[in-house]
Amino acid sequence: MGAEGLLKHLVDGLGGCFSSSLGIDLSGAAPEEVFKWFLAAVLFGARISDKIAANTYREFEQNDVLTPEAIQNTGWEGLVKTLDAGGYVRYDFKTATKLLDIARSLIEDYQGDLNQLHARAKGPEDLAERLQALAKGIGPVTVNIFLRELRDVWKKADPPPQELVILAAGNLGLTQSSRPRDVLDELRSLWNRDGSADRTFADFENSLLRLGKDFCRKAKCNICSMAPFCKTSKTRIDAQV
């Protein structure tokens, strides 16, 4: 199988963007869709399972709490109740406070529109700093999750690839480097040459993240659909016997 077939197999098999799986459409950078994804990124950014984070986002969706104004109107107790309903119990209090701070900062400083925050940012680093400044507790992990899926939408969205992406890409022989920026350049070049027209680079990057997180990190080569294309799977499988 050539590179084009490998990339298609990877994205189709592992799934692309997390935002798409939640029904969030970032393609047009509509303010309401961008905020929905930021809300989801905040939930995914904690040390909690993806399933609980997704379930909790669904609770916000079901209760129509998907804008900065709706978050403010819901209030702290209402937010805690929504978080608890999704299973987000361990982080409910501080996340409710964080969401209220985010809503207040966005409304006061950017008219509730994250696109305005992006427009005012001087570059990728300033963009990341502005996002982190929205509320205490927004760290690099949350910002990376958020911006990774906006690479094809916001010009200044350019976070380094996560270690799990680098791990998966290396295992598949898609990159020869371990330096994040070099890896990103190699993966971009590969996708521009062999990627699917109906998918985006963000889909590709997120597929690598899923592969690294669910299989490579845990050495689950024996149940990984990408094992036939992996440069290290045979060694790992043999080691498990």
Short mmCIF file of N, CA, C and O in Angstrom, two decimals, residues 13 44 50 74 82 98 137 158 177 232:
data_model
loop_
_atom_site.label_atom_id
_atom_site.label_comp_id
_atom_site.label_asym_id
_atom_site.label_seq_id
_atom_site.Cartn_x
_atom_site.Cartn_y
_atom_site.Cartn_z
N GLY A 13 -9.99 4.67 9.54
CA GLY A 13 -10.05 3.67 10.59
C GLY A 13 -10.05 4.24 12.00
O GLY A 13 -10.73 3.74 12.88
N PHE A 44 -12.14 18.36 27.62
CA PHE A 44 -11.16 17.33 27.25
C PHE A 44 -9.79 17.59 27.89
O PHE A 44 -8.98 16.67 28.00
N ASP A 50 -11.89 10.50 27.71
CA ASP A 50 -12.54 11.15 26.56
C ASP A 50 -14.05 10.90 26.58
O ASP A 50 -14.84 11.76 26.20
N THR A 74 -26.64 30.46 33.28
CA THR A 74 -26.81 29.19 33.99
C THR A 74 -26.30 29.29 35.43
O THR A 74 -26.86 28.68 36.34
N THR A 82 -24.80 20.44 35.61
CA THR A 82 -24.60 19.93 34.25
C THR A 82 -23.34 19.08 34.17
O THR A 82 -23.34 18.00 33.56
N LYS A 98 -14.15 28.04 36.24
CA LYS A 98 -13.35 28.34 35.05
C LYS A 98 -14.24 28.78 33.89
O LYS A 98 -13.94 29.74 33.18
N GLY A 137 -6.40 28.32 35.04
CA GLY A 137 -6.59 26.88 34.85
C GLY A 137 -6.62 26.44 33.41
O GLY A 137 -6.65 25.24 33.12
N ASP A 158 -1.30 27.37 15.23
CA ASP A 158 -0.16 26.57 14.81
C ASP A 158 0.56 25.95 16.02
O ASP A 158 1.74 26.21 16.26
N SER A 177 12.14 12.52 12.21
CA SER A 177 12.60 13.47 13.22
C SER A 177 11.83 13.30 14.51
O SER A 177 10.73 12.72 14.53
N THR A 232 7.36 -0.93 14.23
CA THR A 232 7.77 -1.50 15.51
C THR A 232 6.80 -2.54 16.05
O THR A 232 7.07 -3.16 17.07
#
